[in-house]
Amino acid sequence: MFFHPPRDLATSVFATLPNEFRKADPNNDWARYQPKGGPTRSLLEGPSFDRGGNLWCVDLPNGRIYRITQDGDFHVAAEYDGWPNGLKFHRDGRIFIADYKNGIMEMDPVNGKVRPYLVRASLSPFKGCNDLFFAANGDLYFTDQGLTGLHDPTGRLFRLTARGQLDCLLDNVPSPNGLVMNLAENMIFLAVTRGNCVWRVPLSPDGGVAKVGIYIQLSGGWGGPDGLALDADGRLFIAHVGMGAVWVVDALGEPVYRIRSCAEPHTTNMAFGGTDNKTLFITESGSGSILKAEMDVPGKPMFSHL
């Protein structure tokens, strides 16, 4: 072994989705074409905090956006014809959604109205948008995953600049998923689910990418890395679906912690919150739970809170 085993950290349940909200047909279109063994009646993803301290997340097969109070109560903020997969807040309060069925959607958090924002690249529809991230300058990065994998390594990474220019940065990814930028925002960490790894995507001065490589190679689980997050020290948090864990590596890529699910192994994504931004909230889709773990370093502030 190259490294010492990471230290174990425990989780506890912060909130659980009420059973009456798990309404999707187990044989729904989305679940039918996914690898077997995943949640079908609901799938929590895309956790993100608003400025009021409320946690928001998506429920993909039910086409819902939930707002979760600080007491752990779920409220349906929106329900529409889509498969929401990722969610982030803009600095101006708008919600942006990576929708697997429709593309990038925009939501008004006050009235719950969801409308299309970007539904194709030029004239071509997206394969299936998965997750998104706002840089500090307002540029929006998002992944276009679809059903890509090692058999079809054509998943894409896009950037939509604050001026409205759409750039395809990568088009050869076997299942691009979660993404986050490093502290300097000159590089992107990209979860590659079917490759069971995290890519390091340096941004070149001309706006393109160069010398893309593997940053972390994982093993095990029935899925792979899903959502990513970063803390204020530049440590990377990796939600490993099927392993029931969030791996934490330092800025050099050395393992620091394994945060273990106290529920089922479908750890899909996470977000920092709490009064000091040191609590990690994790979506665990098998049980429909939001888990939490107390950390020693706060999360890197998101664009919504800058």
PDB file of C-alpha atoms in Angstrom:
ATOM      1  CA  MET A   1       0.000   0.000   0.000  1.00  0.00           C
ATOM      2  CA  PHE A   2       1.242   3.476  -0.854  1.00  0.00           C
ATOM      3  CA  PHE A   3      -0.697   5.244   1.929  1.00  0.00           C
ATOM      4  CA  HIS A   4      -1.912   4.671   5.439  1.00  0.00           C
ATOM      5  CA  PRO A   5      -5.591   3.636   5.686  1.00  0.00           C
ATOM      6  CA  PRO A   6      -7.846   6.681   6.063  1.00  0.00           C
ATOM      7  CA  ARG A   7      -9.397   7.433   9.426  1.00  0.00           C
ATOM      8  CA  ASP A   8     -13.058   6.408   9.786  1.00  0.00           C
ATOM      9  CA  LEU A   9     -15.686   9.074  10.453  1.00  0.00           C
ATOM     10  CA  ALA A  10     -19.268   8.255  11.428  1.00  0.00           C
ATOM     11  CA  THR A  11     -22.493   9.733  10.078  1.00  0.00           C
ATOM     12  CA  SER A  12     -25.943  10.216  11.543  1.00  0.00           C
ATOM     13  CA  VAL A  13     -29.334  10.710   9.906  1.00  0.00           C
ATOM     14  CA  PHE A  14     -30.383  14.352   9.562  1.00  0.00           C
ATOM     15  CA  ALA A  15     -33.633  13.800   7.649  1.00  0.00           C
ATOM     16  CA  THR A  16     -35.522  11.044   5.822  1.00  0.00           C
ATOM     17  CA  LEU A  17     -37.826  11.406   2.834  1.00  0.00           C
ATOM     18  CA  PRO A  18     -41.422  10.512   3.848  1.00  0.00           C
ATOM     19  CA  ASN A  19     -42.649   7.283   2.271  1.00  0.00           C
ATOM     20  CA  GLU A  20     -45.614   9.036   0.668  1.00  0.00           C
ATOM     21  CA  PHE A  21     -43.173  11.074  -1.447  1.00  0.00           C
ATOM     22  CA  ARG A  22     -41.714   7.949  -3.047  1.00  0.00           C
ATOM     23  CA  LYS A  23     -44.346   7.717  -5.740  1.00  0.00           C
ATOM     24  CA  ALA A  24     -42.413   6.780  -8.877  1.00  0.00           C
ATOM     25  CA  ASP A  25     -43.331   3.534 -10.608  1.00  0.00           C
ATOM     26  CA  PRO A  26     -40.473   1.083  -9.887  1.00  0.00           C
ATOM     27  CA  ASN A  27     -40.434   0.312 -13.629  1.00  0.00           C
ATOM     28  CA  ASN A  28     -40.197   3.958 -14.702  1.00  0.00           C
ATOM     29  CA  ASP A  29     -38.324   4.846 -17.886  1.00  0.00           C
ATOM     30  CA  TRP A  30     -35.261   6.207 -16.116  1.00  0.00           C
ATOM     31  CA  ALA A  31     -34.801   3.193 -13.818  1.00  0.00           C
ATOM     32  CA  ARG A  32     -35.393   0.695 -16.643  1.00  0.00           C
ATOM     33  CA  TYR A  33     -32.206   1.714 -18.444  1.00  0.00           C
ATOM     34  CA  GLN A  34     -29.939   2.096 -15.412  1.00  0.00           C
ATOM     35  CA  PRO A  35     -27.706  -0.637 -13.935  1.00  0.00           C
ATOM     36  CA  LYS A  36     -29.815  -2.855 -11.694  1.00  0.00           C
ATOM     37  CA  GLY A  37     -29.622  -2.485  -7.941  1.00  0.00           C
ATOM     38  CA  GLY A  38     -30.150   1.253  -7.693  1.00  0.00           C
ATOM     39  CA  PRO A  39     -33.097   3.081  -6.117  1.00  0.00           C
ATOM     40  CA  THR A  40     -36.206   3.229  -8.315  1.00  0.00           C
ATOM     41  CA  ARG A  41     -39.073   4.861  -6.338  1.00  0.00           C
ATOM     42  CA  SER A  42     -36.982   7.967  -5.560  1.00  0.00           C
ATOM     43  CA  LEU A  43     -33.383   9.117  -5.932  1.00  0.00           C
ATOM     44  CA  LEU A  44     -32.074  12.007  -3.865  1.00  0.00           C
ATOM     45  CA  GLU A  45     -29.245  14.014  -5.429  1.00  0.00           C
ATOM     46  CA  GLY A  46     -27.932  17.544  -5.904  1.00  0.00           C
ATOM     47  CA  PRO A  47     -27.823  18.888  -2.313  1.00  0.00           C
ATOM     48  CA  SER A  48     -27.268  22.653  -2.111  1.00  0.00           C
ATOM     49  CA  PHE A  49     -27.847  25.301   0.558  1.00  0.00           C
ATOM     50  CA  ASP A  50     -29.597  28.634   0.119  1.00  0.00           C
ATOM     51  CA  ARG A  51     -28.556  31.751   2.019  1.00  0.00           C
ATOM     52  CA  GLY A  52     -31.255  31.104   4.632  1.00  0.00           C
ATOM     53  CA  GLY A  53     -29.661  27.812   5.683  1.00  0.00           C
ATOM     54  CA  ASN A  54     -32.264  25.588   4.005  1.00  0.00           C
ATOM     55  CA  LEU A  55     -31.013  22.489   2.214  1.00  0.00           C
ATOM     56  CA  TRP A  56     -32.403  21.794  -1.255  1.00  0.00           C
ATOM     57  CA  CYS A  57     -32.096  18.588  -3.253  1.00  0.00           C
ATOM     58  CA  VAL A  58     -33.628  16.831  -6.247  1.00  0.00           C
ATOM     59  CA  ASP A  59     -35.582  13.597  -6.618  1.00  0.00           C
ATOM     60  CA  LEU A  60     -34.823  12.321 -10.112  1.00  0.00           C
ATOM     61  CA  PRO A  61     -37.567   9.765 -11.001  1.00  0.00           C
ATOM     62  CA  ASN A  62     -40.268  11.875  -9.328  1.00  0.00           C
ATOM     63  CA  GLY A  63     -39.285  15.096 -11.112  1.00  0.00           C
ATOM     64  CA  ARG A  64     -39.220  16.999  -7.834  1.00  0.00           C
ATOM     65  CA  ILE A  65     -37.211  19.656  -6.068  1.00  0.00           C
ATOM     66  CA  TYR A  66     -37.306  19.504  -2.268  1.00  0.00           C
ATOM     67  CA  ARG A  67     -36.599  22.201   0.278  1.00  0.00           C
ATOM     68  CA  ILE A  68     -35.538  20.754   3.622  1.00  0.00           C
ATOM     69  CA  THR A  69     -35.845  22.933   6.695  1.00  0.00           C
ATOM     70  CA  GLN A  70     -33.225  23.111   9.417  1.00  0.00           C
ATOM     71  CA  ASP A  71     -35.487  20.782  11.420  1.00  0.00           C
ATOM     72  CA  GLY A  72     -35.293  18.139   8.689  1.00  0.00           C
ATOM     73  CA  ASP A  73     -38.789  18.539   7.211  1.00  0.00           C
ATOM     74  CA  PHE A  74     -39.171  17.897   3.463  1.00  0.00           C
ATOM     75  CA  HIS A  75     -41.302  20.288   1.402  1.00  0.00           C
ATOM     76  CA  VAL A  76     -42.037  19.894  -2.319  1.00  0.00           C
ATOM     77  CA  ALA A  77     -40.837  23.163  -3.858  1.00  0.00           C
ATOM     78  CA  ALA A  78     -41.422  22.098  -7.469  1.00  0.00           C
ATOM     79  CA  GLU A  79     -42.691  19.128  -9.460  1.00  0.00           C
ATOM     80  CA  TYR A  80     -42.384  19.049 -13.243  1.00  0.00           C
ATOM     81  CA  ASP A  81     -41.855  16.809 -16.273  1.00  0.00           C
ATOM     82  CA  GLY A  82     -38.151  16.142 -15.951  1.00  0.00           C
ATOM     83  CA  TRP A  83     -35.399  14.101 -14.365  1.00  0.00           C
ATOM     84  CA  PRO A  84     -33.498  16.574 -12.167  1.00  0.00           C
ATOM     85  CA  ASN A  85     -30.046  15.246 -11.328  1.00  0.00           C
ATOM     86  CA  GLY A  86     -27.961  18.175 -10.019  1.00  0.00           C
ATOM     87  CA  LEU A  87     -28.785  21.524  -8.396  1.00  0.00           C
ATOM     88  CA  LYS A  88     -26.829  24.693  -7.629  1.00  0.00           C
ATOM     89  CA  PHE A  89     -27.764  28.208  -6.555  1.00  0.00           C
ATOM     90  CA  HIS A  90     -26.716  31.249  -8.534  1.00  0.00           C
ATOM     91  CA  ARG A  91     -25.474  34.264  -6.594  1.00  0.00           C
ATOM     92  CA  ASP A  92     -28.699  36.114  -7.511  1.00  0.00           C
ATOM     93  CA  GLY A  93     -30.834  33.409  -5.850  1.00  0.00           C
ATOM     94  CA  ARG A  94     -31.944  31.509  -8.936  1.00  0.00           C
ATOM     95  CA  ILE A  95     -31.712  27.721  -8.912  1.00  0.00           C
ATOM     96  CA  PHE A  96     -30.020  25.934 -11.813  1.00  0.00           C
ATOM     97  CA  ILE A  97     -30.792  22.276 -12.413  1.00  0.00           C
ATOM     98  CA  ALA A  98     -28.914  19.685 -14.453  1.00  0.00           C
ATOM     99  CA  ASP A  99     -31.835  17.712 -15.851  1.00  0.00           C
ATOM    100  CA  TYR A 100     -31.161  14.296 -17.376  1.00  0.00           C
ATOM    101  CA  LYS A 101     -34.223  14.531 -19.641  1.00  0.00           C
ATOM    102  CA  ASN A 102     -34.291  18.199 -20.624  1.00  0.00           C
ATOM    103  CA  GLY A 103     -30.871  19.842 -20.232  1.00  0.00           C
ATOM    104  CA  ILE A 104     -30.068  22.788 -17.983  1.00  0.00           C
ATOM    105  CA  MET A 105     -33.161  24.202 -16.294  1.00  0.00           C
ATOM    106  CA  GLU A 106     -33.780  27.364 -14.271  1.00  0.00           C
ATOM    107  CA  MET A 107     -36.074  27.554 -11.242  1.00  0.00           C
ATOM    108  CA  ASP A 108     -37.524  30.441  -9.281  1.00  0.00           C
ATOM    109  CA  PRO A 109     -37.272  29.337  -5.628  1.00  0.00           C
ATOM    110  CA  VAL A 110     -40.132  31.639  -4.624  1.00  0.00           C
ATOM    111  CA  ASN A 111     -42.896  30.448  -6.956  1.00  0.00           C
ATOM    112  CA  GLY A 112     -41.421  27.047  -7.890  1.00  0.00           C
ATOM    113  CA  LYS A 113     -41.620  27.644 -11.643  1.00  0.00           C
ATOM    114  CA  VAL A 114     -39.120  25.617 -13.672  1.00  0.00           C
ATOM    115  CA  ARG A 115     -38.268  26.589 -17.239  1.00  0.00           C
ATOM    116  CA  PRO A 116     -35.646  25.570 -19.817  1.00  0.00           C
ATOM    117  CA  TYR A 117     -32.380  27.511 -19.731  1.00  0.00           C
ATOM    118  CA  LEU A 118     -30.108  25.551 -22.110  1.00  0.00           C
ATOM    119  CA  VAL A 119     -31.501  22.451 -23.800  1.00  0.00           C
ATOM    120  CA  ARG A 120     -28.997  21.716 -26.578  1.00  0.00           C
ATOM    121  CA  ALA A 121     -25.457  22.264 -27.744  1.00  0.00           C
ATOM    122  CA  SER A 122     -25.882  24.138 -31.040  1.00  0.00           C
ATOM    123  CA  LEU A 123     -28.625  22.053 -32.675  1.00  0.00           C
ATOM    124  CA  SER A 124     -27.848  18.776 -30.933  1.00  0.00           C
ATOM    125  CA  PRO A 125     -29.669  17.681 -27.774  1.00  0.00           C
ATOM    126  CA  PHE A 126     -27.648  16.701 -24.731  1.00  0.00           C
ATOM    127  CA  LYS A 127     -27.072  13.032 -23.915  1.00  0.00           C
ATOM    128  CA  GLY A 128     -28.294  13.514 -20.325  1.00  0.00           C
ATOM    129  CA  CYS A 129     -27.027  16.282 -18.077  1.00  0.00           C
ATOM    130  CA  ASN A 130     -25.873  15.144 -14.661  1.00  0.00           C
ATOM    131  CA  ASP A 131     -24.262  17.790 -12.431  1.00  0.00           C
ATOM    132  CA  LEU A 132     -23.123  21.418 -12.485  1.00  0.00           C
ATOM    133  CA  PHE A 133     -20.814  23.888 -10.756  1.00  0.00           C
ATOM    134  CA  PHE A 134     -20.498  27.676 -10.744  1.00  0.00           C
ATOM    135  CA  ALA A 135     -17.021  29.226 -10.795  1.00  0.00           C
ATOM    136  CA  ALA A 136     -16.443  32.442  -8.838  1.00  0.00           C
ATOM    137  CA  ASN A 137     -16.608  34.452 -12.099  1.00  0.00           C
ATOM    138  CA  GLY A 138     -20.095  33.103 -12.874  1.00  0.00           C
ATOM    139  CA  ASP A 139     -19.055  30.556 -15.507  1.00  0.00           C
ATOM    140  CA  LEU A 140     -21.203  27.415 -15.351  1.00  0.00           C
ATOM    141  CA  TYR A 141     -19.549  24.014 -15.812  1.00  0.00           C
ATOM    142  CA  PHE A 142     -21.721  20.943 -16.297  1.00  0.00           C
ATOM    143  CA  THR A 143     -21.471  17.289 -17.272  1.00  0.00           C
ATOM    144  CA  ASP A 144     -23.378  15.527 -20.048  1.00  0.00           C
ATOM    145  CA  GLN A 145     -23.354  11.886 -19.038  1.00  0.00           C
ATOM    146  CA  GLY A 146     -26.185  10.030 -20.737  1.00  0.00           C
ATOM    147  CA  LEU A 147     -25.588   6.265 -20.847  1.00  0.00           C
ATOM    148  CA  THR A 148     -21.875   6.573 -21.612  1.00  0.00           C
ATOM    149  CA  GLY A 149     -19.278   4.298 -20.055  1.00  0.00           C
ATOM    150  CA  LEU A 150     -16.204   2.305 -20.912  1.00  0.00           C
ATOM    151  CA  HIS A 151     -18.178   0.824 -23.808  1.00  0.00           C
ATOM    152  CA  ASP A 152     -18.969   4.323 -25.117  1.00  0.00           C
ATOM    153  CA  PRO A 153     -16.503   6.941 -23.808  1.00  0.00           C
ATOM    154  CA  THR A 154     -18.270   9.941 -25.331  1.00  0.00           C
ATOM    155  CA  GLY A 155     -19.543  11.783 -22.246  1.00  0.00           C
ATOM    156  CA  ARG A 156     -18.934  15.519 -22.279  1.00  0.00           C
ATOM    157  CA  LEU A 157     -17.838  18.357 -20.041  1.00  0.00           C
ATOM    158  CA  PHE A 158     -19.201  21.807 -20.942  1.00  0.00           C
ATOM    159  CA  ARG A 159     -18.588  25.367 -19.852  1.00  0.00           C
ATOM    160  CA  LEU A 160     -21.196  28.085 -20.312  1.00  0.00           C
ATOM    161  CA  THR A 161     -19.474  31.409 -19.713  1.00  0.00           C
ATOM    162  CA  ALA A 162     -21.168  34.261 -17.904  1.00  0.00           C
ATOM    163  CA  ARG A 163     -21.307  35.976 -21.318  1.00  0.00           C
ATOM    164  CA  GLY A 164     -23.289  33.067 -22.785  1.00  0.00           C
ATOM    165  CA  GLN A 165     -20.597  31.247 -24.792  1.00  0.00           C
ATOM    166  CA  LEU A 166     -20.889  27.455 -24.706  1.00  0.00           C
ATOM    167  CA  ASP A 167     -17.638  25.458 -24.938  1.00  0.00           C
ATOM    168  CA  CYS A 168     -17.248  21.682 -25.018  1.00  0.00           C
ATOM    169  CA  LEU A 169     -14.061  21.030 -23.013  1.00  0.00           C
ATOM    170  CA  LEU A 170     -14.083  17.224 -23.172  1.00  0.00           C
ATOM    171  CA  ASP A 171     -16.013  14.734 -25.301  1.00  0.00           C
ATOM    172  CA  ASN A 172     -14.279  11.454 -24.437  1.00  0.00           C
ATOM    173  CA  VAL A 173     -15.342  10.749 -20.851  1.00  0.00           C
ATOM    174  CA  PRO A 174     -16.739   7.315 -19.844  1.00  0.00           C
ATOM    175  CA  SER A 175     -19.613   8.619 -17.698  1.00  0.00           C
ATOM    176  CA  PRO A 176     -18.820  12.150 -16.439  1.00  0.00           C
ATOM    177  CA  ASN A 177     -20.647  12.899 -13.213  1.00  0.00           C
ATOM    178  CA  GLY A 178     -19.894  15.281 -10.315  1.00  0.00           C
ATOM    179  CA  LEU A 179     -17.447  18.134 -10.645  1.00  0.00           C
ATOM    180  CA  VAL A 180     -15.803  20.809  -8.541  1.00  0.00           C
ATOM    181  CA  MET A 181     -12.945  23.266  -9.062  1.00  0.00           C
ATOM    182  CA  ASN A 182      -9.778  23.490  -6.999  1.00  0.00           C
ATOM    183  CA  LEU A 183      -9.155  26.473  -4.718  1.00  0.00           C
ATOM    184  CA  ALA A 184      -7.345  28.464  -7.427  1.00  0.00           C
ATOM    185  CA  GLU A 185     -10.082  27.591  -9.959  1.00  0.00           C
ATOM    186  CA  ASN A 186      -7.525  26.750 -12.617  1.00  0.00           C
ATOM    187  CA  MET A 187      -8.393  23.062 -12.608  1.00  0.00           C
ATOM    188  CA  ILE A 188     -11.510  20.875 -12.461  1.00  0.00           C
ATOM    189  CA  PHE A 189     -11.909  17.636 -10.538  1.00  0.00           C
ATOM    190  CA  LEU A 190     -14.247  15.417 -12.579  1.00  0.00           C
ATOM    191  CA  ALA A 191     -15.880  12.228 -11.283  1.00  0.00           C
ATOM    192  CA  VAL A 192     -15.775   9.513 -13.955  1.00  0.00           C
ATOM    193  CA  THR A 193     -18.292   6.997 -12.690  1.00  0.00           C
ATOM    194  CA  ARG A 194     -17.759   4.006 -14.993  1.00  0.00           C
ATOM    195  CA  GLY A 195     -14.007   4.430 -14.898  1.00  0.00           C
ATOM    196  CA  ASN A 196     -14.232   4.395 -11.083  1.00  0.00           C
ATOM    197  CA  CYS A 197     -11.860   7.346 -10.900  1.00  0.00           C
ATOM    198  CA  VAL A 198     -11.567  11.117 -10.618  1.00  0.00           C
ATOM    199  CA  TRP A 199      -9.916  13.016 -13.460  1.00  0.00           C
ATOM    200  CA  ARG A 200      -7.798  16.126 -13.049  1.00  0.00           C
ATOM    201  CA  VAL A 201      -8.696  18.624 -15.807  1.00  0.00           C
ATOM    202  CA  PRO A 202      -6.276  21.594 -15.935  1.00  0.00           C
ATOM    203  CA  LEU A 203      -7.574  24.745 -17.643  1.00  0.00           C
ATOM    204  CA  SER A 204      -5.142  26.337 -20.090  1.00  0.00           C
ATOM    205  CA  PRO A 205      -4.736  30.125 -20.467  1.00  0.00           C
ATOM    206  CA  ASP A 206      -6.596  30.093 -23.798  1.00  0.00           C
ATOM    207  CA  GLY A 207      -9.695  28.651 -22.118  1.00  0.00           C
ATOM    208  CA  GLY A 208      -9.202  25.058 -23.227  1.00  0.00           C
ATOM    209  CA  VAL A 209      -7.857  22.063 -21.332  1.00  0.00           C
ATOM    210  CA  ALA A 210      -4.496  20.321 -21.431  1.00  0.00           C
ATOM    211  CA  LYS A 211      -2.760  17.280 -19.933  1.00  0.00           C
ATOM    212  CA  VAL A 212      -5.908  15.747 -18.466  1.00  0.00           C
ATOM    213  CA  GLY A 213      -5.100  12.798 -16.218  1.00  0.00           C
ATOM    214  CA  ILE A 214      -6.333  10.493 -13.481  1.00  0.00           C
ATOM    215  CA  TYR A 215      -6.113  12.087 -10.037  1.00  0.00           C
ATOM    216  CA  ILE A 216      -7.659   9.322  -7.906  1.00  0.00           C
ATOM    217  CA  GLN A 217      -8.236   5.700  -8.957  1.00  0.00           C
ATOM    218  CA  LEU A 218     -10.880   3.939  -6.866  1.00  0.00           C
ATOM    219  CA  SER A 219     -11.979   0.323  -6.705  1.00  0.00           C
ATOM    220  CA  GLY A 220     -14.998  -1.567  -5.500  1.00  0.00           C
ATOM    221  CA  GLY A 221     -18.583  -0.499  -5.146  1.00  0.00           C
ATOM    222  CA  TRP A 222     -21.137  -1.289  -7.814  1.00  0.00           C
ATOM    223  CA  GLY A 223     -21.096   2.221  -9.249  1.00  0.00           C
ATOM    224  CA  GLY A 224     -18.234   4.624  -8.847  1.00  0.00           C
ATOM    225  CA  PRO A 225     -17.582   8.223  -7.862  1.00  0.00           C
ATOM    226  CA  ASP A 226     -20.658  10.449  -8.066  1.00  0.00           C
ATOM    227  CA  GLY A 227     -20.790  13.881  -6.417  1.00  0.00           C
ATOM    228  CA  LEU A 228     -17.710  15.888  -5.431  1.00  0.00           C
ATOM    229  CA  ALA A 229     -17.078  18.700  -2.942  1.00  0.00           C
ATOM    230  CA  LEU A 230     -14.103  20.705  -1.710  1.00  0.00           C
ATOM    231  CA  ASP A 231     -13.224  22.170   1.665  1.00  0.00           C
ATOM    232  CA  ALA A 232     -11.378  25.362   2.520  1.00  0.00           C
ATOM    233  CA  ASP A 233      -8.057  23.489   2.727  1.00  0.00           C
ATOM    234  CA  GLY A 234      -8.462  22.122  -0.793  1.00  0.00           C
ATOM    235  CA  ARG A 235      -9.324  18.596   0.341  1.00  0.00           C
ATOM    236  CA  LEU A 236     -11.500  16.689  -2.124  1.00  0.00           C
ATOM    237  CA  PHE A 237     -14.643  14.825  -0.988  1.00  0.00           C
ATOM    238  CA  ILE A 238     -15.765  11.932  -3.217  1.00  0.00           C
ATOM    239  CA  ALA A 239     -19.177  10.269  -2.863  1.00  0.00           C
ATOM    240  CA  HIS A 240     -18.643   6.622  -3.852  1.00  0.00           C
ATOM    241  CA  VAL A 241     -21.907   5.005  -4.927  1.00  0.00           C
ATOM    242  CA  GLY A 242     -22.177   1.365  -3.931  1.00  0.00           C
ATOM    243  CA  MET A 243     -19.388   1.673  -1.386  1.00  0.00           C
ATOM    244  CA  GLY A 244     -21.517   3.543   1.147  1.00  0.00           C
ATOM    245  CA  ALA A 245     -18.769   6.042   1.725  1.00  0.00           C
ATOM    246  CA  VAL A 246     -17.412   9.491   1.091  1.00  0.00           C
ATOM    247  CA  TRP A 247     -13.654   9.441   0.597  1.00  0.00           C
ATOM    248  CA  VAL A 248     -11.644  12.505   1.613  1.00  0.00           C
ATOM    249  CA  VAL A 249      -8.205  13.121   0.108  1.00  0.00           C
ATOM    250  CA  ASP A 250      -5.873  16.019   0.796  1.00  0.00           C
ATOM    251  CA  ALA A 251      -4.570  18.505  -1.776  1.00  0.00           C
ATOM    252  CA  LEU A 252      -1.878  15.998  -2.793  1.00  0.00           C
ATOM    253  CA  GLY A 253      -4.393  13.202  -3.286  1.00  0.00           C
ATOM    254  CA  GLU A 254      -3.472  11.251  -0.147  1.00  0.00           C
ATOM    255  CA  PRO A 255      -6.406   9.667   1.735  1.00  0.00           C
ATOM    256  CA  VAL A 256      -7.450  11.363   4.966  1.00  0.00           C
ATOM    257  CA  TYR A 257     -10.928  10.102   5.924  1.00  0.00           C
ATOM    258  CA  ARG A 258     -13.510   7.510   5.016  1.00  0.00           C
ATOM    259  CA  ILE A 259     -16.932   8.831   5.997  1.00  0.00           C
ATOM    260  CA  ARG A 260     -19.179   5.785   6.335  1.00  0.00           C
ATOM    261  CA  SER A 261     -22.896   5.728   5.633  1.00  0.00           C
ATOM    262  CA  CYS A 262     -24.989   4.749   8.638  1.00  0.00           C
ATOM    263  CA  ALA A 263     -27.795   3.829   6.227  1.00  0.00           C
ATOM    264  CA  GLU A 264     -27.553   2.163   2.788  1.00  0.00           C
ATOM    265  CA  PRO A 265     -24.584   2.326   0.359  1.00  0.00           C
ATOM    266  CA  HIS A 266     -26.093   4.742  -2.215  1.00  0.00           C
ATOM    267  CA  THR A 267     -24.038   7.801  -1.240  1.00  0.00           C
ATOM    268  CA  THR A 268     -24.675  10.082  -4.213  1.00  0.00           C
ATOM    269  CA  ASN A 269     -23.610  13.631  -3.366  1.00  0.00           C
ATOM    270  CA  MET A 270     -22.914  16.123  -0.584  1.00  0.00           C
ATOM    271  CA  ALA A 271     -22.829  19.775   0.452  1.00  0.00           C
ATOM    272  CA  PHE A 272     -21.333  21.729   3.337  1.00  0.00           C
ATOM    273  CA  GLY A 273     -23.678  23.623   5.650  1.00  0.00           C
ATOM    274  CA  GLY A 274     -24.472  24.388   9.268  1.00  0.00           C
ATOM    275  CA  THR A 275     -23.737  27.521  11.238  1.00  0.00           C
ATOM    276  CA  ASP A 276     -19.961  27.271  10.721  1.00  0.00           C
ATOM    277  CA  ASN A 277     -20.110  25.471   7.327  1.00  0.00           C
ATOM    278  CA  LYS A 278     -18.335  22.498   8.912  1.00  0.00           C
ATOM    279  CA  THR A 279     -21.184  19.972   8.666  1.00  0.00           C
ATOM    280  CA  LEU A 280     -21.177  17.723   5.609  1.00  0.00           C
ATOM    281  CA  PHE A 281     -24.671  16.748   4.437  1.00  0.00           C
ATOM    282  CA  ILE A 282     -24.793  13.618   2.264  1.00  0.00           C
ATOM    283  CA  THR A 283     -27.655  12.346   0.091  1.00  0.00           C
ATOM    284  CA  GLU A 284     -28.092   8.585   0.570  1.00  0.00           C
ATOM    285  CA  SER A 285     -30.624   7.493  -2.022  1.00  0.00           C
ATOM    286  CA  GLY A 286     -31.224   3.916  -0.975  1.00  0.00           C
ATOM    287  CA  SER A 287     -32.935   4.877   2.275  1.00  0.00           C
ATOM    288  CA  GLY A 288     -33.973   8.318   1.008  1.00  0.00           C
ATOM    289  CA  SER A 289     -31.969   9.923   3.790  1.00  0.00           C
ATOM    290  CA  ILE A 290     -29.833  12.975   4.297  1.00  0.00           C
ATOM    291  CA  LEU A 291     -26.852  11.994   6.430  1.00  0.00           C
ATOM    292  CA  LYS A 292     -24.502  14.360   8.207  1.00  0.00           C
ATOM    293  CA  ALA A 293     -20.932  14.260   9.470  1.00  0.00           C
ATOM    294  CA  GLU A 294     -19.036  16.841  11.477  1.00  0.00           C
ATOM    295  CA  MET A 295     -15.767  17.965   9.882  1.00  0.00           C
ATOM    296  CA  ASP A 296     -12.703  19.776  11.194  1.00  0.00           C
ATOM    297  CA  VAL A 297     -12.453  22.239   8.286  1.00  0.00           C
ATOM    298  CA  PRO A 298     -15.289  24.259   6.690  1.00  0.00           C
ATOM    299  CA  GLY A 299     -16.341  23.772   3.114  1.00  0.00           C
ATOM    300  CA  LYS A 300     -15.149  26.082   0.361  1.00  0.00           C
ATOM    301  CA  PRO A 301     -17.843  28.789  -0.043  1.00  0.00           C
ATOM    302  CA  MET A 302     -20.025  28.254  -3.089  1.00  0.00           C
ATOM    303  CA  PHE A 303     -20.726  30.893  -5.757  1.00  0.00           C
ATOM    304  CA  SER A 304     -24.167  31.425  -4.203  1.00  0.00           C
ATOM    305  CA  HIS A 305     -22.582  32.633  -0.955  1.00  0.00           C
ATOM    306  CA  LEU A 306     -19.752  34.784  -2.298  1.00  0.00           C
TER     307      LEU A 306
END
